Structures are given as C-alpha cells and as structure tokens.
C-alpha cells in the first residue's frame, strides 16, 4: 500500500531524473509538471481517505467474517440528539463510542456523564474541531487534543486514548500529534453521510446496503435524519443477525490511558 514516506522518496527520484534529463538531454519541462501533479494528487487523496492509512496507521474495521459491527457518533455532546440516541441504544441494548468535541462539553457535562454511565465509550475528537485543524502545527494540535482530554477527564475520570481526526483528514502533523499523545487513530468503514443526506429513505437504504461483518459505522449525534431512522436501522441490524459490540472489543483496542 502507498505510504507518504515511500511515495515522497519515489517522486523525488522521478522528478530528479526528469530534471537531469532536461538539463543534459534537453528534455521538455512538461514531464516534470505531470510528475509533480500526480504526486500532489496522491497526497490529496491520502489526506481525505482516512482508510488509505497513507500518513499514519488508522484502525477502520475488523477483518472478520463474524457478523459483528461497532457504532460511533461524532461531534457531540449535543443537548437534542445525544439523549435521544442514548435512549435508542438502550432500547436495543447496543453499545457505542462517542467521539466528543472538547469545546462542546461545557454546559453539557451531564450528557457526557450519561454516555459513560450507560456503558458507552468516549473518544477524543479534538477540542476545537476547527475547520483548519489539519493546517495547525503538530505542537498546536497536541495542545488542542490535550485540552479535549482535560475536559473529558474532568467529567468521566479517565483520559481517552482513541482519537478520531476532525473531518477524517490526516497529514504528517496529525501523525506526529497522534504519536506524541500516544493515541490510537480510529476511522470508519461505513460513512453514513448523515450530515449530508436529508432524505430518510435514502439514508436508510444506504446504510442497509453497506452493512458488512467487522464494519465501523460513522454517525453524527447532530443529525436529525439519522436520529429519526436509527430505530429502524437498528431493527434491520438485529433482523440480519448482526451483533453490535463496543469498538474496543471489535478492534481489540485500549479505550482509555
Ligand atoms: Zn467531526
């Protein structure tokens, strides 16, 4: 599989050879431009495809034929949707992980506590969830992630070890921040697109058709459409003989430091 380091070495060699050919053999300049463009395209897709593991190891699913899956919710805690989702999870006896945003915890401490009291896990989804998070220096990322850890630890008493990068974007600085904080980066294998798809039937059929053994599903506890279809989707999971397990059990991870 392509990795950032190997790809960079490969394209540095290719571009150096093309440059030499231009100087010594009077080759045209456009092959250098094409090589640079291909390199930048690979970097871009590596950033936006979390499951490519291009910049750092990211656990996204389990290799298994057992009908076991894990469910995750990003971007909470939310006063409207998180309690509603917790009650649906309770009704079906399904466990989940909530990747919480540190700055949203103030004023919603009871909701965060209710998550762990119900037996679910809490992960770090950054403090700021800044749109430009991926552009921060590794040092500023560390500060941001530590601030989220502090907010979470104040309420639930333990420090998260599982981290989901905001927007699922990865790059070399995120790798450094993950290594420095000794986090496990966690992705997903099924992106529900629940913040984009507003049609309930469309969202439900997308989810039903993507169900696979070992899958990790990404939801957002900020989506009304998702909260509305969740009971029906959970029933489908049951009807098809799937078992929902906690992500630490599915992927053999340590959830807290
Ligand atoms: Zn997010």
XYZ file of N, CA and C and ligand atoms in Angstrom:
772
model
N 0.839 -1.205 0.000
C 0.000 0.000 0.000
C 0.880 1.263 0.000
N 0.437 2.304 -0.703
C 1.211 3.548 -0.769
C 1.310 4.222 0.596
N 2.514 4.675 0.943
C 2.716 5.408 2.192
C 3.379 6.739 1.851
N 3.163 7.731 2.733
C 3.674 9.072 2.475
C 5.192 9.068 2.229
N 5.936 8.395 3.119
C 7.399 8.446 3.051
C 7.916 7.824 1.737
N 7.436 6.607 1.452
C 7.891 5.918 0.237
C 7.488 6.676 -1.025
N 6.267 7.223 -1.005
C 5.779 7.967 -2.172
C 6.644 9.200 -2.402
N 6.994 9.894 -1.299
C 7.810 11.108 -1.424
C 9.195 10.765 -1.973
N 9.782 9.672 -1.485
C 11.100 9.252 -1.989
C 11.000 8.928 -3.488
N 9.962 8.149 -3.838
C 9.792 7.742 -5.238
C 9.670 8.947 -6.169
N 8.795 9.911 -5.785
C 8.576 11.064 -6.672
C 9.773 12.018 -6.673
N 10.531 12.079 -5.555
C 11.753 12.904 -5.541
C 12.738 12.343 -6.560
N 12.865 11.013 -6.587
C 13.790 10.374 -7.544
C 13.311 10.624 -8.974
N 12.005 10.402 -9.209
C 11.468 10.581 -10.578
C 11.699 12.017 -11.059
N 11.376 12.992 -10.187
C 11.498 14.402 -10.589
C 12.981 14.765 -10.794
N 13.869 14.219 -9.944
C 15.307 14.495 -10.099
C 15.816 13.940 -11.434
N 15.365 12.725 -11.796
C 15.787 12.113 -13.068
C 15.276 12.947 -14.251
N 14.014 13.382 -14.163
C 13.433 14.188 -15.251
C 14.149 15.528 -15.388
N 14.557 16.076 -14.228
C 15.275 17.351 -14.215
C 16.652 17.193 -14.879
N 17.303 16.077 -14.543
C 18.624 15.789 -15.149
C 18.489 15.606 -16.660
N 17.410 14.887 -17.055
C 17.181 14.646 -18.486
C 16.934 15.961 -19.216
N 16.268 16.883 -18.525
C 16.009 18.192 -19.138
C 17.331 18.952 -19.332
N 18.190 18.908 -18.287
C 19.458 19.661 -18.345
C 20.428 19.012 -19.335
N 20.580 17.678 -19.237
C 21.617 17.007 -20.033
C 21.152 16.622 -21.439
N 19.850 16.257 -21.554
C 19.369 15.750 -22.853
C 18.358 16.683 -23.512
N 18.185 17.850 -22.897
C 17.249 18.862 -23.428
C 15.806 18.342 -23.521
N 15.406 17.495 -22.535
C 14.015 17.019 -22.488
C 13.082 18.207 -22.200
N 11.815 18.104 -22.607
C 10.893 19.209 -22.287
C 10.587 19.259 -20.773
N 9.991 20.359 -20.341
C 9.733 20.544 -18.907
C 8.410 19.890 -18.459
N 7.492 19.643 -19.436
C 6.163 19.164 -19.026
C 6.141 17.835 -18.268
N 7.069 16.861 -18.552
C 7.006 15.623 -17.743
C 7.227 15.898 -16.242
N 8.039 16.938 -15.935
C 8.260 17.288 -14.513
C 6.950 17.788 -13.912
N 6.247 18.630 -14.679
C 4.953 19.158 -14.226
C 3.953 18.038 -13.994
N 3.907 17.068 -14.900
C 2.965 15.934 -14.775
C 3.306 15.122 -13.516
N 4.610 14.839 -13.316
C 5.026 14.045 -12.142
C 4.644 14.772 -10.853
N 4.864 16.106 -10.823
C 4.534 16.894 -9.628
C 3.029 16.866 -9.375
N 2.255 16.938 -10.463
C 0.792 16.932 -10.344
C 0.297 15.585 -9.799
N 0.876 14.495 -10.290
C 0.480 13.156 -9.809
C 0.816 13.048 -8.318
N 2.003 13.533 -7.948
C 2.428 13.473 -6.535
C 1.436 14.230 -5.643
N 1.086 15.459 -6.053
C 0.163 16.270 -5.248
C -1.220 15.620 -5.160
N -1.644 14.979 -6.253
C -2.947 14.295 -6.251
C -2.938 13.134 -5.260
N -1.825 12.380 -5.246
C -1.714 11.253 -4.298
C -1.758 11.788 -2.862
N -1.034 12.894 -2.589
C -1.038 13.488 -1.233
C -2.448 13.905 -0.845
N -3.167 14.503 -1.785
C -4.523 14.979 -1.517
C -5.447 13.816 -1.157
N -5.434 12.763 -1.970
C -6.312 11.619 -1.687
C -5.895 10.905 -0.401
N -4.584 10.889 -0.132
C -4.108 10.309 1.124
C -4.664 11.049 2.325
N -4.798 12.379 2.200
C -5.335 13.213 3.282
C -6.818 12.964 3.513
N -7.554 12.815 2.412
C -9.005 12.760 2.527
C -9.582 11.349 2.606
N -8.744 10.334 2.389
C -9.222 8.957 2.555
C -8.571 8.390 3.799
N -9.287 8.449 4.912
C -8.715 8.017 6.193
C -8.332 6.537 6.150
N -9.100 5.743 5.361
C -8.819 4.311 5.308
C -7.614 3.986 4.421
N -7.050 4.990 3.755
C -5.852 4.735 2.940
C -4.631 4.506 3.835
N -4.693 5.009 5.077
C -3.585 4.884 6.033
C -2.285 5.392 5.411
N -2.409 6.430 4.593
C -1.277 6.959 3.838
C -0.274 7.652 4.762
N -0.785 8.414 5.729
C 0.114 9.190 6.602
C 0.381 8.521 7.948
N -0.561 7.721 8.417
C -0.399 7.075 9.729
C -1.330 5.868 9.818
N -1.019 4.928 10.730
C -1.937 3.794 10.894
C -3.268 4.276 11.494
N -4.372 3.876 10.880
C -5.704 4.235 11.386
C -6.543 2.961 11.390
N -7.126 2.610 12.534
C -7.961 1.405 12.551
C -9.357 1.779 12.056
N -9.837 1.049 11.058
C -11.104 1.423 10.408
C -12.158 0.319 10.449
N -11.727 -0.927 10.589
C -12.684 -2.041 10.617
C -11.947 -3.278 11.100
N -12.723 -4.329 11.369
C -12.109 -5.589 11.794
C -12.152 -6.568 10.629
N -11.067 -7.354 10.493
C -11.070 -8.400 9.464
C -11.733 -9.624 10.087
N -12.974 -9.809 9.812
C -13.696 -10.934 10.387
C -14.870 -11.314 9.487
N -15.273 -12.575 9.583
C -16.490 -12.987 8.889
C -17.661 -13.067 9.860
N -17.344 -12.861 11.160
C -18.409 -12.854 12.162
C -19.269 -11.611 11.958
N -20.555 -11.792 12.147
C -21.461 -10.654 11.938
C -21.433 -9.729 13.143
N -20.275 -9.092 13.327
C -20.108 -8.149 14.435
C -19.736 -6.790 13.868
N -20.350 -5.741 14.412
C -20.035 -4.381 13.963
C -19.934 -3.458 15.182
N -19.359 -2.264 14.961
C -19.322 -1.248 16.021
C -19.928 0.043 15.474
N -20.486 0.828 16.405
C -21.175 2.062 16.021
C -20.494 3.247 16.699
N -20.291 4.325 15.938
C -19.653 5.513 16.518
C -20.441 6.768 16.152
N -20.399 7.730 17.085
C -21.079 9.015 16.868
C -20.075 10.138 17.072
N -19.977 11.033 16.103
C -19.036 12.165 16.193
C -19.774 13.469 16.462
N -19.014 14.419 16.988
C -19.388 15.852 17.056
C -20.300 16.238 18.214
N -20.593 15.308 19.143
C -21.360 15.674 20.329
C -20.429 16.165 21.419
N -20.887 16.323 22.658
C -22.264 16.042 23.058
C -23.223 17.138 22.586
N -24.464 16.691 22.324
C -25.488 17.614 21.842
C -26.731 17.453 22.720
N -27.289 18.586 23.122
C -28.408 18.515 24.073
C -29.670 17.924 23.461
N -29.815 17.995 22.123
C -31.031 17.468 21.498
C -30.878 16.007 21.101
N -29.811 15.715 20.381
C -29.708 14.395 19.768
C -29.021 13.333 20.619
N -28.011 13.733 21.415
C -27.297 12.697 22.182
C -28.246 11.949 23.138
N -29.089 12.651 23.932
C -30.007 11.894 24.813
C -30.970 10.993 24.027
N -31.430 11.485 22.874
C -32.350 10.685 22.051
C -31.658 9.416 21.551
N -30.409 9.564 21.120
C -29.637 8.414 20.628
C -29.354 7.445 21.775
N -29.024 7.998 22.943
C -28.756 7.129 24.107
C -29.986 6.286 24.424
N -31.148 6.893 24.291
C -32.352 6.116 24.617
C -32.618 5.040 23.553
N -32.319 5.328 22.277
C -32.472 4.291 21.231
C -31.468 3.155 21.461
N -30.231 3.513 21.820
C -29.208 2.490 22.091
C -29.646 1.596 23.251
N -30.231 2.239 24.263
C -30.677 1.485 25.454
C -31.801 0.505 25.085
N -32.694 0.982 24.261
C -33.829 0.157 23.837
C -33.360 -1.128 23.126
N -32.282 -0.998 22.341
C -31.782 -2.150 21.579
C -30.621 -2.873 22.279
N -30.208 -2.343 23.432
C -29.036 -2.886 24.157
C -27.784 -2.877 23.284
N -27.596 -1.806 22.515
C -26.428 -1.663 21.646
C -25.409 -0.727 22.306
N -24.128 -1.122 22.336
C -23.101 -0.199 22.828
C -22.555 0.674 21.691
N -21.913 1.793 22.041
C -21.362 2.690 21.008
C -20.199 3.479 21.592
N -19.511 4.190 20.712
C -18.490 5.150 21.158
C -18.901 6.529 20.644
N -18.701 7.534 21.500
C -18.997 8.916 21.133
C -17.683 9.693 21.085
N -17.281 10.113 19.882
C -16.079 10.946 19.740
C -16.516 12.397 19.945
N -16.176 12.923 21.133
C -16.722 14.225 21.542
C -15.775 15.379 21.243
N -16.374 16.537 21.031
C -15.623 17.777 20.800
C -15.477 18.480 22.145
N -14.213 18.756 22.544
C -13.940 19.323 23.864
C -14.702 20.600 24.167
N -14.774 21.520 23.206
C -15.402 22.828 23.477
C -16.925 22.721 23.640
N -17.514 21.589 23.256
C -18.964 21.434 23.395
C -19.372 20.827 24.742
N -18.365 20.447 25.542
C -18.676 19.746 26.793
C -19.201 20.705 27.877
N -18.615 21.911 27.963
C -19.060 22.898 28.961
C -20.560 23.135 28.853
N -21.303 22.939 29.953
C -22.764 23.117 29.933
C -23.495 21.831 29.578
N -22.753 20.826 29.076
C -23.391 19.544 28.698
C -22.721 18.388 29.447
N -22.178 18.715 30.620
C -21.431 17.716 31.390
C -22.296 16.494 31.719
N -23.592 16.760 32.023
C -24.482 15.640 32.391
C -24.670 14.664 31.225
N -24.683 15.226 30.028
C -24.866 14.364 28.839
C -23.635 13.477 28.657
N -22.453 14.084 28.846
C -21.215 13.303 28.713
C -21.179 12.181 29.756
N -21.591 12.538 30.974
C -21.596 11.555 32.062
C -22.594 10.434 31.748
N -23.746 10.821 31.175
C -24.783 9.822 30.844
C -24.258 8.809 29.820
N -23.363 9.262 28.932
C -22.799 8.363 27.915
C -22.036 7.222 28.600
N -21.132 7.593 29.515
C -20.321 6.531 30.145
C -21.132 5.756 31.192
N -22.070 6.444 31.844
C -22.923 5.733 32.815
C -23.708 4.610 32.133
N -24.014 4.808 30.860
C -24.780 3.782 30.119
C -23.864 2.696 29.545
N -22.549 2.815 29.803
C -21.617 1.765 29.350
C -20.980 2.020 28.000
N -21.239 3.197 27.427
C -20.617 3.531 26.144
C -19.243 4.154 26.381
N -18.470 4.252 25.291
C -17.129 4.842 25.389
C -17.140 6.292 24.911
N -16.131 7.034 25.394
C -15.932 8.404 24.906
C -14.537 8.483 24.294
N -14.453 9.056 23.098
C -13.166 9.266 22.435
C -12.928 10.743 22.211
N -11.689 11.072 21.863
C -11.275 12.459 21.627
C -11.490 12.810 20.145
N -12.228 13.912 19.920
C -12.457 14.356 18.532
C -11.939 15.795 18.389
N -10.903 16.118 19.211
C -10.260 17.449 19.287
C -11.070 18.375 20.180
N -10.441 19.465 20.609
C -11.154 20.470 21.414
C -11.905 21.427 20.505
N -11.210 21.918 19.485
C -11.787 22.998 18.665
C -12.644 22.492 17.503
N -12.299 21.306 16.968
C -12.918 20.809 15.735
C -12.883 21.905 14.669
N -11.803 22.662 14.711
C -11.587 23.773 13.795
C -11.552 23.263 12.351
N -12.180 23.999 11.443
C -12.153 23.610 10.022
C -10.710 23.522 9.526
N -9.838 24.361 10.099
C -8.434 24.397 9.676
C -7.550 23.547 10.587
N -8.153 22.640 11.364
C -7.377 21.821 12.313
C -6.167 21.172 11.631
N -6.390 20.635 10.446
C -5.309 19.898 9.775
C -4.168 20.809 9.339
N -4.400 22.143 9.354
C -3.349 23.092 8.963
C -2.514 23.541 10.166
N -2.925 23.139 11.388
C -2.178 23.539 12.586
C -0.814 22.861 12.608
N 0.120 23.442 13.392
C 1.403 22.778 13.619
C 1.151 21.577 14.534
N 2.081 20.630 14.532
C 1.912 19.445 15.387
C 1.822 19.871 16.852
N 2.566 20.923 17.226
C 2.553 21.402 18.609
C 1.162 21.936 18.983
N 0.572 22.739 18.089
C -0.768 23.275 18.367
C -1.831 22.172 18.359
N -1.628 21.163 17.538
C -2.558 20.025 17.563
C -2.484 19.326 18.916
N -1.245 19.144 19.413
C -1.083 18.494 20.722
C -1.825 19.261 21.802
N -1.694 20.603 21.771
C -2.367 21.434 22.773
C -3.883 21.275 22.668
N -4.373 21.247 21.439
C -5.813 21.114 21.194
C -6.328 19.755 21.709
N -5.593 18.697 21.399
C -6.024 17.352 21.818
C -5.949 17.204 23.339
N -4.896 17.798 23.953
C -4.775 17.727 25.421
C -5.925 18.470 26.089
N -6.323 19.613 25.493
C -7.432 20.389 26.068
C -8.719 19.554 26.043
N -8.929 18.804 24.967
C -10.118 17.933 24.890
C -10.024 16.821 25.930
N -8.823 16.227 26.054
C -8.618 15.173 27.062
C -8.988 15.691 28.457
N -8.506 16.924 28.772
C -8.754 17.501 30.103
C -10.247 17.672 30.364
N -10.963 18.190 29.365
C -12.414 18.399 29.516
C -13.122 17.066 29.783
N -12.715 16.047 29.036
C -13.377 14.734 29.154
C -13.026 14.097 30.496
N -11.735 14.172 30.851
C -11.280 13.517 32.089
C -11.930 14.127 33.329
N -12.166 15.453 33.271
C -12.815 16.149 34.395
C -14.172 15.525 34.719
N -14.862 15.064 33.691
C -16.233 14.555 33.880
C -16.263 13.043 34.065
N -15.512 12.310 33.250
C -15.662 10.847 33.317
C -14.530 10.175 34.092
N -13.494 10.957 34.453
C -12.448 10.427 35.332
C -11.353 9.633 34.645
N -11.460 9.432 33.355
C -10.403 8.723 32.617
C -10.076 9.497 31.338
N -8.838 9.276 30.862
C -8.373 10.025 29.681
C -8.507 9.179 28.417
N -9.175 9.720 27.400
C -9.352 8.927 26.177
C -8.022 8.612 25.495
N -7.986 7.474 24.889
C -6.806 7.067 24.121
C -7.169 6.966 22.631
N -8.478 6.875 22.373
C -8.918 6.747 20.978
C -9.227 8.136 20.425
N -8.662 8.442 19.283
C -8.799 9.767 18.677
C -9.300 9.635 17.247
N -10.328 10.407 16.946
C -10.789 10.453 15.550
C -10.497 11.848 14.993
N -9.660 11.926 13.959
C -9.303 13.237 13.408
C -10.535 13.997 12.896
N -10.627 15.305 13.202
C -11.742 16.098 12.682
C -11.811 15.997 11.162
N -12.998 15.812 10.649
C -13.269 15.696 9.204
C -12.581 14.478 8.569
N -11.967 13.639 9.415
C -11.299 12.448 8.886
C -10.057 12.762 8.072
N -9.563 13.997 8.198
C -8.391 14.406 7.411
C -7.119 14.028 8.166
N -6.165 13.470 7.449
C -4.874 13.124 8.070
C -3.730 13.757 7.266
N -2.616 13.951 7.941
C -1.412 14.503 7.292
C -0.206 14.259 8.212
N 1.010 14.659 7.808
C 2.183 14.359 8.650
C 2.115 14.972 10.050
N 1.537 16.179 10.198
C 1.440 16.772 11.537
C 0.462 16.006 12.428
N -0.611 15.517 11.857
C -1.556 14.708 12.644
C -0.866 13.414 13.087
N -0.051 12.837 12.205
C 0.709 11.637 12.615
C 1.580 11.954 13.833
N 2.295 13.112 13.780
C 3.171 13.490 14.902
C 2.351 13.678 16.178
N 1.214 14.362 16.075
C 0.371 14.624 17.257
C -0.167 13.315 17.839
N -0.549 12.385 16.978
C -1.071 11.085 17.427
C 0.039 10.303 18.141
N 1.247 10.340 17.553
C 2.368 9.615 18.174
C 2.742 10.262 19.511
N 2.790 11.596 19.536
C 3.180 12.294 20.757
C 2.172 12.020 21.896
N 0.901 12.075 21.567
C -0.137 11.864 22.586
C -0.428 10.386 22.842
N 0.266 9.514 22.109
C 0.069 8.061 22.218
C -1.399 7.657 22.047
N -2.028 8.298 21.073
C -3.414 7.951 20.760
C -3.440 6.803 19.755
N -4.602 6.171 19.677
C -4.870 5.266 18.566
C -5.832 6.012 17.653
N -5.429 6.215 16.401
C -6.315 6.907 15.462
C -7.384 5.930 14.965
N -8.628 6.372 15.051
C -9.756 5.498 14.695
C -10.562 6.126 13.553
N -10.733 5.370 12.511
C -11.536 5.843 11.378
C -12.876 5.133 11.346
N -13.283 4.717 10.162
C -14.561 4.021 9.963
C -14.486 3.281 8.641
N -15.425 2.351 8.453
C -15.503 1.696 7.148
C -16.826 2.013 6.461
N -17.814 2.502 7.247
C -19.085 2.933 6.642
C -19.341 4.381 7.057
N -19.293 5.269 6.080
C -19.583 6.687 6.347
C -21.047 6.897 6.007
N -21.856 7.164 7.039
C -23.299 7.216 6.792
C -23.710 8.412 5.936
N -22.889 9.471 5.940
C -23.230 10.732 5.261
C -24.504 11.336 5.852
N -24.713 11.102 7.162
C -25.941 11.559 7.810
C -26.032 13.073 7.961
N -24.916 13.785 7.748
C -24.986 15.250 7.811
C -25.284 15.841 6.438
N -25.288 14.976 5.440
C -25.494 15.453 4.066
C -26.836 14.956 3.513
N -27.158 13.678 3.801
C -28.392 13.085 3.262
C -29.562 13.442 4.180
N -30.504 14.207 3.665
C -31.668 14.604 4.473
C -32.886 13.729 4.222
N -32.798 12.899 3.179
C -33.918 12.021 2.850
C -33.798 10.738 3.683
N -34.807 10.497 4.532
C -34.726 9.357 5.458
C -34.591 8.018 4.734
N -35.402 7.833 3.678
C -35.361 6.548 2.952
C -34.015 6.319 2.278
N -33.464 7.407 1.748
C -32.170 7.316 1.063
C -31.076 6.933 2.066
N -31.106 7.587 3.231
C -30.090 7.308 4.253
C -30.215 5.864 4.746
N -31.466 5.459 4.972
C -31.715 4.106 5.470
C -31.260 3.054 4.453
N -31.570 3.262 3.177
C -31.184 2.245 2.191
C -29.677 2.237 1.989
N -29.026 3.394 2.117
C -27.555 3.433 2.009
C -26.939 2.599 3.142
N -27.483 2.789 4.340
C -26.942 2.069 5.499
C -27.190 0.568 5.385
N -28.414 0.216 4.980
C -28.762 -1.209 4.882
C -27.866 -1.917 3.873
N -27.583 -1.246 2.752
C -26.798 -1.911 1.699
C -25.311 -1.964 2.042
N -24.865 -1.125 3.000
C -23.411 -1.134 3.274
C -23.011 -1.995 4.470
N -23.991 -2.589 5.128
C -23.696 -3.418 6.302
C -22.787 -4.607 5.953
N -21.645 -4.714 6.667
C -20.671 -5.797 6.427
C -20.124 -6.298 7.755
N -19.721 -7.574 7.848
C -19.062 -8.049 9.068
C -17.802 -7.232 9.361
N -17.604 -6.863 10.625
C -16.399 -6.129 11.036
C -16.471 -4.635 10.809
N -17.614 -4.120 10.344
C -17.707 -2.699 9.986
C -17.719 -1.780 11.214
N -17.197 -0.579 11.000
C -17.332 0.505 11.978
C -18.144 1.595 11.284
N -19.282 1.935 11.866
C -20.173 2.911 11.225
C -19.963 4.292 11.842
N -19.855 5.294 10.980
C -19.727 6.687 11.421
C -21.078 7.394 11.317
N -21.583 7.828 12.496
C -22.768 8.690 12.551
C -22.356 9.999 13.215
N -23.263 10.959 13.219
C -23.042 12.222 13.949
C -24.241 12.450 14.873
N -23.956 12.683 16.175
C -25.095 12.946 17.063
C -25.474 14.429 16.980
N -25.552 14.882 15.727
C -26.019 16.236 15.421
C -27.024 16.165 14.263
N -27.370 14.945 13.846
C -28.189 14.789 12.647
C -29.603 14.317 12.999
N -30.583 15.131 12.639
C -31.981 14.792 12.906
C -32.408 13.575 12.085
N -32.024 13.572 10.803
C -32.420 12.462 9.921
C -31.933 11.136 10.489
N -30.669 11.129 10.933
C -30.101 9.901 11.490
C -30.849 9.483 12.757
N -31.098 10.461 13.643
C -31.791 10.130 14.900
C -33.164 9.523 14.604
N -33.804 10.009 13.537
C -35.137 9.506 13.183
C -35.117 8.085 12.614
N -34.098 7.776 11.818
C -34.091 6.443 11.181
C -33.380 5.385 12.037
N -32.723 5.846 13.115
C -31.898 4.925 13.901
C -32.660 3.683 14.401
N -33.879 3.844 14.975
C -34.582 2.628 15.443
C -34.819 1.624 14.317
N -35.189 2.106 13.137
C -35.466 1.195 12.024
C -34.171 0.507 11.552
N -33.081 1.274 11.530
C -31.797 0.683 11.122
C -31.321 -0.341 12.156
N -31.492 -0.020 13.415
C -31.088 -0.955 14.478
C -31.893 -2.254 14.369
N -33.179 -2.120 14.052
C -34.018 -3.315 13.896
C -33.510 -4.170 12.737
N -33.111 -3.507 11.652
C -32.550 -4.204 10.486
C -31.269 -4.961 10.873
N -30.428 -4.298 11.686
C -29.184 -4.933 12.157
C -29.530 -6.239 12.888
N -30.525 -6.151 13.754
C -30.950 -7.334 14.527
C -31.522 -8.404 13.606
N -32.409 -7.985 12.710
C -33.080 -8.936 11.816
C -32.085 -9.713 10.959
N -30.985 -9.042 10.604
C -29.992 -9.709 9.738
C -28.955 -10.479 10.541
N -29.177 -10.586 11.831
C -28.321 -11.440 12.668
C -26.995 -10.820 13.058
N -26.885 -9.497 12.944
C -25.642 -8.830 13.351
C -25.660 -8.546 14.849
N -24.444 -8.546 15.410
C -24.287 -8.202 16.822
C -23.503 -6.885 16.881
N -23.991 -5.945 17.668
C -23.255 -4.686 17.842
C -22.398 -4.816 19.091
N -21.083 -4.650 18.910
C -20.167 -4.733 20.056
C -19.445 -3.401 20.193
N -18.857 -3.173 21.361
C -18.118 -1.928 21.553
C -16.860 -1.940 20.700
N -16.466 -0.769 20.238
C -15.350 -0.679 19.291
C -14.046 -1.241 19.857
N -13.855 -1.102 21.175
C -12.616 -1.626 21.778
C -12.588 -3.148 21.711
N -13.787 -3.764 21.760
C -13.846 -5.222 21.661
C -13.702 -5.671 20.209
N -14.358 -4.955 19.301
C -14.288 -5.331 17.876
C -12.864 -5.220 17.345
N -12.157 -4.155 17.749
C -10.849 -3.879 17.153
C -9.695 -4.157 18.117
N -10.027 -4.709 19.290
C -9.017 -5.055 20.281
C -8.154 -3.831 20.666
N -8.838 -2.796 21.143
C -8.170 -1.537 21.476
C -8.304 -1.231 22.961
N -7.368 -0.389 23.452
C -7.452 0.088 24.824
C -8.119 1.475 24.761
N -9.320 1.629 25.333
C -10.044 2.890 25.112
C -9.535 4.081 25.926
N -8.930 3.778 27.082
C -8.501 4.885 27.951
C -7.032 4.697 28.356
N -6.359 5.836 28.659
C -4.938 5.768 29.021
C -4.771 5.192 30.422
Zn -16.332 15.785 13.379
